[in-house]
PDB file of C-alpha atoms in Angstrom:
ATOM      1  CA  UNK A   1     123.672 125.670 165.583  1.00 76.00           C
ATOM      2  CA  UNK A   2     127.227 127.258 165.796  1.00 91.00           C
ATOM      3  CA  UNK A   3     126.816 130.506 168.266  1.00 92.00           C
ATOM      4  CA  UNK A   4     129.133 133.671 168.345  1.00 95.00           C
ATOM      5  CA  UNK A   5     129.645 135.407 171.805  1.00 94.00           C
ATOM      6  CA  UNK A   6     129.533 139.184 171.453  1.00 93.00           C
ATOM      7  CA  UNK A   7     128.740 142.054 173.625  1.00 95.00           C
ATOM      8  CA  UNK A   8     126.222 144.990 173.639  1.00 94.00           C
ATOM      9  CA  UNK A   9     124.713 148.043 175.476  1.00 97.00           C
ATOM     10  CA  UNK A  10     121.720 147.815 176.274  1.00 96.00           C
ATOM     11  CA  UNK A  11     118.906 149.877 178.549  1.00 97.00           C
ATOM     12  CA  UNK A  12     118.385 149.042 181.918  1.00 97.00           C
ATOM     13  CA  UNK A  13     114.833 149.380 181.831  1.00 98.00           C
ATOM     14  CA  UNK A  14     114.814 147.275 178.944  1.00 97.00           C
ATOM     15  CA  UNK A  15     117.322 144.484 180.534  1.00 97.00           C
ATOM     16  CA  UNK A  16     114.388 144.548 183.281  1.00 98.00           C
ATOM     17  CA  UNK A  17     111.351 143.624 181.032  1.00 98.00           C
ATOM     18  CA  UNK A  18     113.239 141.171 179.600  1.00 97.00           C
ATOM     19  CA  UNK A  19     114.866 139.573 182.823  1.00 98.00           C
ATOM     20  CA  UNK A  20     110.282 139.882 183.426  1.00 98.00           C
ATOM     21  CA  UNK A  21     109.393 138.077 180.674  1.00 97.00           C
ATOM     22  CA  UNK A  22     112.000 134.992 180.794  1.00 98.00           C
ATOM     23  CA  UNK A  23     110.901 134.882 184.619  1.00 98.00           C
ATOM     24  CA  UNK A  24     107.503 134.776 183.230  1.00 97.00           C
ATOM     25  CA  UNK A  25     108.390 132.526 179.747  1.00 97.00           C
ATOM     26  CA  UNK A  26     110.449 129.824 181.807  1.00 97.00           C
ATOM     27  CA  UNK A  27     113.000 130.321 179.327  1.00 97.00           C
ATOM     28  CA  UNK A  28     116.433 132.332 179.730  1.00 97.00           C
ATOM     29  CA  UNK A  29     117.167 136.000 179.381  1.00 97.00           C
ATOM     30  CA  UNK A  30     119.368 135.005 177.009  1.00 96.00           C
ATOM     31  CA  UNK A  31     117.096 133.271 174.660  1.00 96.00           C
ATOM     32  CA  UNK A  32     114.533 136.215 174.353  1.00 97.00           C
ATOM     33  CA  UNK A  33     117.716 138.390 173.335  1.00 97.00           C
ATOM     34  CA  UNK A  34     118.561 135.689 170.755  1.00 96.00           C
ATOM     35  CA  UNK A  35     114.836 135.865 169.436  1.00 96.00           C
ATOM     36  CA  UNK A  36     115.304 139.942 169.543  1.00 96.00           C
ATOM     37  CA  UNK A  37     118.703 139.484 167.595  1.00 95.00           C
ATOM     38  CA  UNK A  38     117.186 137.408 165.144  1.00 95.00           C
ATOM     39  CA  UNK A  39     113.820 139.804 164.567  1.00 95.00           C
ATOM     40  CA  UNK A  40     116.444 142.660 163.978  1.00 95.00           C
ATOM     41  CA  UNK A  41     118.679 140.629 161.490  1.00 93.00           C
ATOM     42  CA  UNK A  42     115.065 140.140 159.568  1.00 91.00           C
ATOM     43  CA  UNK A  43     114.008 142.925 159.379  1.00 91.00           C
ATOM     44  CA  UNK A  44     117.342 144.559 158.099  1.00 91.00           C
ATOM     45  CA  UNK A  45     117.918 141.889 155.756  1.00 87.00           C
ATOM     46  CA  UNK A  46     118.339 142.188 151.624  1.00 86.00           C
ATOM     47  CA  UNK A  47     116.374 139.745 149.612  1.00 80.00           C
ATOM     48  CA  UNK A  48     117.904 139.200 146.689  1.00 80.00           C
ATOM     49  CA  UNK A  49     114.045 139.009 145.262  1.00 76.00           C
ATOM     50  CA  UNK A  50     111.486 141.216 145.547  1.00 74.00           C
ATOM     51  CA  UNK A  51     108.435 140.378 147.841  1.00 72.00           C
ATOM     52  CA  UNK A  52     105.869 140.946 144.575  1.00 72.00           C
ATOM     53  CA  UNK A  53     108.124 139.265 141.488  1.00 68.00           C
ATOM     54  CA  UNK A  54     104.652 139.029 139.674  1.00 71.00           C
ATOM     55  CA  UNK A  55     102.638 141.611 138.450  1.00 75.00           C
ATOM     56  CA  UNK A  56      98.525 142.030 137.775  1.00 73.00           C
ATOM     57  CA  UNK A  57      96.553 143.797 135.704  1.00 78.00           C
ATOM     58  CA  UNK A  58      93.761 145.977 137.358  1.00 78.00           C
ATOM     59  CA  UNK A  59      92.532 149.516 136.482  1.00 77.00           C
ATOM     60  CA  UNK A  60      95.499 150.585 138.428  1.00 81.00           C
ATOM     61  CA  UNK A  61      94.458 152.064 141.629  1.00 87.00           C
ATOM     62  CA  UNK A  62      92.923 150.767 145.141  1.00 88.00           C
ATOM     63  CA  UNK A  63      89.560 148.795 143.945  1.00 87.00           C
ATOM     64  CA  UNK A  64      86.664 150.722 146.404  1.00 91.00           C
ATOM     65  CA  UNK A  65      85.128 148.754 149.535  1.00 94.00           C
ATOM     66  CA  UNK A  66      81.641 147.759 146.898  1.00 95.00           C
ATOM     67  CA  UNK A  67      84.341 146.479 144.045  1.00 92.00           C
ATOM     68  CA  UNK A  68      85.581 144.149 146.204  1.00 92.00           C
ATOM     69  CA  UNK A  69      82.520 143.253 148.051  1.00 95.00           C
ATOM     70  CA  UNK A  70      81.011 142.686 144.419  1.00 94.00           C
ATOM     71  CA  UNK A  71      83.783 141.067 143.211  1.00 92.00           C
ATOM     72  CA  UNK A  72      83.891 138.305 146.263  1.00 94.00           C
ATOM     73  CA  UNK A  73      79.919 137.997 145.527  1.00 94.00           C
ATOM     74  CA  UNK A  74      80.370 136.792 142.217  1.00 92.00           C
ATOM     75  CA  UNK A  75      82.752 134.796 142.688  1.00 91.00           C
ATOM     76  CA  UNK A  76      80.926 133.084 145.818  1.00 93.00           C
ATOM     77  CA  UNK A  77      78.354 132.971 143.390  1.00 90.00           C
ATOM     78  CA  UNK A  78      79.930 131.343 140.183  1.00 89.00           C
ATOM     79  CA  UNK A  79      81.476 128.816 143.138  1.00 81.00           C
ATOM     80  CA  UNK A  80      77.844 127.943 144.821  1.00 67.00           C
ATOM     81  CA  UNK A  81      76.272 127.408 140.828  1.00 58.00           C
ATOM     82  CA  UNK A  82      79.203 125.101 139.764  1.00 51.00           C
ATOM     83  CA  UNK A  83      78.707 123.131 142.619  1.00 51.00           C
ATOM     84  CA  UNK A  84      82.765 123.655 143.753  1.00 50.00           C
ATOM     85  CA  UNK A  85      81.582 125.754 147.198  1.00 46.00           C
ATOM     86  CA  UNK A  86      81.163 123.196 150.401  1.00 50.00           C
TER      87      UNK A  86
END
Protein backbone atom coordinates (compact mmCIF):
# COMPACT_ATOMS: atom_id res chain seq x y z
CA UNK A 1 0.00 0.00 0.00
CA UNK A 2 1.20 3.45 -1.36
CA UNK A 3 1.61 5.84 1.95
CA UNK A 4 1.48 9.76 2.01
CA UNK A 5 3.71 11.57 4.66
CA UNK A 6 1.84 14.45 6.26
CA UNK A 7 1.98 16.30 9.45
CA UNK A 8 -0.40 17.05 12.40
CA UNK A 9 -0.93 18.58 15.92
CA UNK A 10 -1.64 16.59 18.19
CA UNK A 11 -2.04 16.55 22.33
CA UNK A 12 0.68 15.70 24.38
CA UNK A 13 -1.21 13.77 26.71
CA UNK A 14 -2.61 11.99 23.94
CA UNK A 15 0.96 11.41 22.06
CA UNK A 16 1.69 9.75 25.65
CA UNK A 17 -1.13 7.06 25.72
CA UNK A 18 -0.35 6.25 22.50
CA UNK A 19 3.59 6.12 22.76
CA UNK A 20 1.76 3.55 26.15
CA UNK A 21 -0.07 1.48 24.15
CA UNK A 22 2.52 0.67 21.16
CA UNK A 23 5.02 0.05 24.19
CA UNK A 24 2.37 -2.19 25.40
CA UNK A 25 1.00 -3.53 21.63
CA UNK A 26 4.68 -4.31 20.37
CA UNK A 27 3.76 -2.43 17.45
CA UNK A 28 4.88 1.28 16.48
CA UNK A 29 3.46 4.60 17.50
CA UNK A 30 3.06 5.09 14.18
CA UNK A 31 0.85 2.24 13.33
CA UNK A 32 -1.80 2.96 16.11
CA UNK A 33 -1.98 6.60 14.49
CA UNK A 34 -2.48 4.91 11.09
CA UNK A 35 -5.35 2.70 12.69
CA UNK A 36 -6.71 6.19 14.35
CA UNK A 37 -6.43 7.86 10.79
CA UNK A 38 -8.21 5.20 9.25
CA UNK A 39 -11.24 4.99 12.11
CA UNK A 40 -11.62 8.83 11.42
CA UNK A 41 -11.67 8.52 7.52
CA UNK A 42 -14.68 5.84 8.36
CA UNK A 43 -16.47 7.37 10.20
CA UNK A 44 -16.56 10.66 8.06
CA UNK A 45 -17.02 8.84 5.00
CA UNK A 46 -20.16 9.18 2.29
CA UNK A 47 -21.67 5.98 1.13
CA UNK A 48 -23.00 6.39 -1.91
CA UNK A 49 -25.86 3.80 -0.46
CA UNK A 50 -27.76 3.97 2.34
CA UNK A 51 -27.07 1.51 5.30
CA UNK A 52 -31.07 0.25 5.14
CA UNK A 53 -31.72 0.21 1.01
CA UNK A 54 -34.68 -2.18 1.95
CA UNK A 55 -37.65 -1.44 3.65
CA UNK A 56 -40.30 -3.68 6.00
CA UNK A 57 -43.57 -3.58 6.76
CA UNK A 58 -44.49 -3.53 10.56
CA UNK A 59 -47.20 -1.54 12.43
CA UNK A 60 -44.72 1.20 12.28
CA UNK A 61 -43.32 1.84 15.62
CA UNK A 62 -40.78 0.00 18.18
CA UNK A 63 -42.50 -3.67 18.62
CA UNK A 64 -42.74 -3.86 22.87
CA UNK A 65 -40.23 -6.24 24.88
CA UNK A 66 -43.53 -9.27 24.96
CA UNK A 67 -43.95 -8.71 20.89
CA UNK A 68 -40.73 -9.70 20.38
CA UNK A 69 -40.37 -12.22 23.04
CA UNK A 70 -43.69 -13.73 21.45
CA UNK A 71 -42.65 -13.34 18.20
CA UNK A 72 -39.09 -15.33 18.76
CA UNK A 73 -41.43 -18.05 20.65
CA UNK A 74 -43.30 -18.84 17.74
CA UNK A 75 -40.99 -18.92 15.61
CA UNK A 76 -38.71 -21.28 17.92
CA UNK A 77 -41.78 -23.05 17.96
CA UNK A 78 -42.87 -23.47 14.22
CA UNK A 79 -38.80 -24.39 13.92
CA UNK A 80 -38.85 -27.26 16.85
CA UNK A 81 -42.49 -28.80 15.09
CA UNK A 82 -40.99 -28.84 11.51
CA UNK A 83 -38.19 -30.59 12.69
CA UNK A 84 -35.60 -27.63 11.10
CA UNK A 85 -34.33 -26.59 14.97
CA UNK A 86 -30.99 -28.74 16.05
Amino acid sequence: MSMKRTNVYADPEDLAIIKEAAKRRGISEAEIIRQGIHLAAMANRVWDEPLFSRTFEGPGRTPTKAEVRDTVADAVSRGTDSGTAE
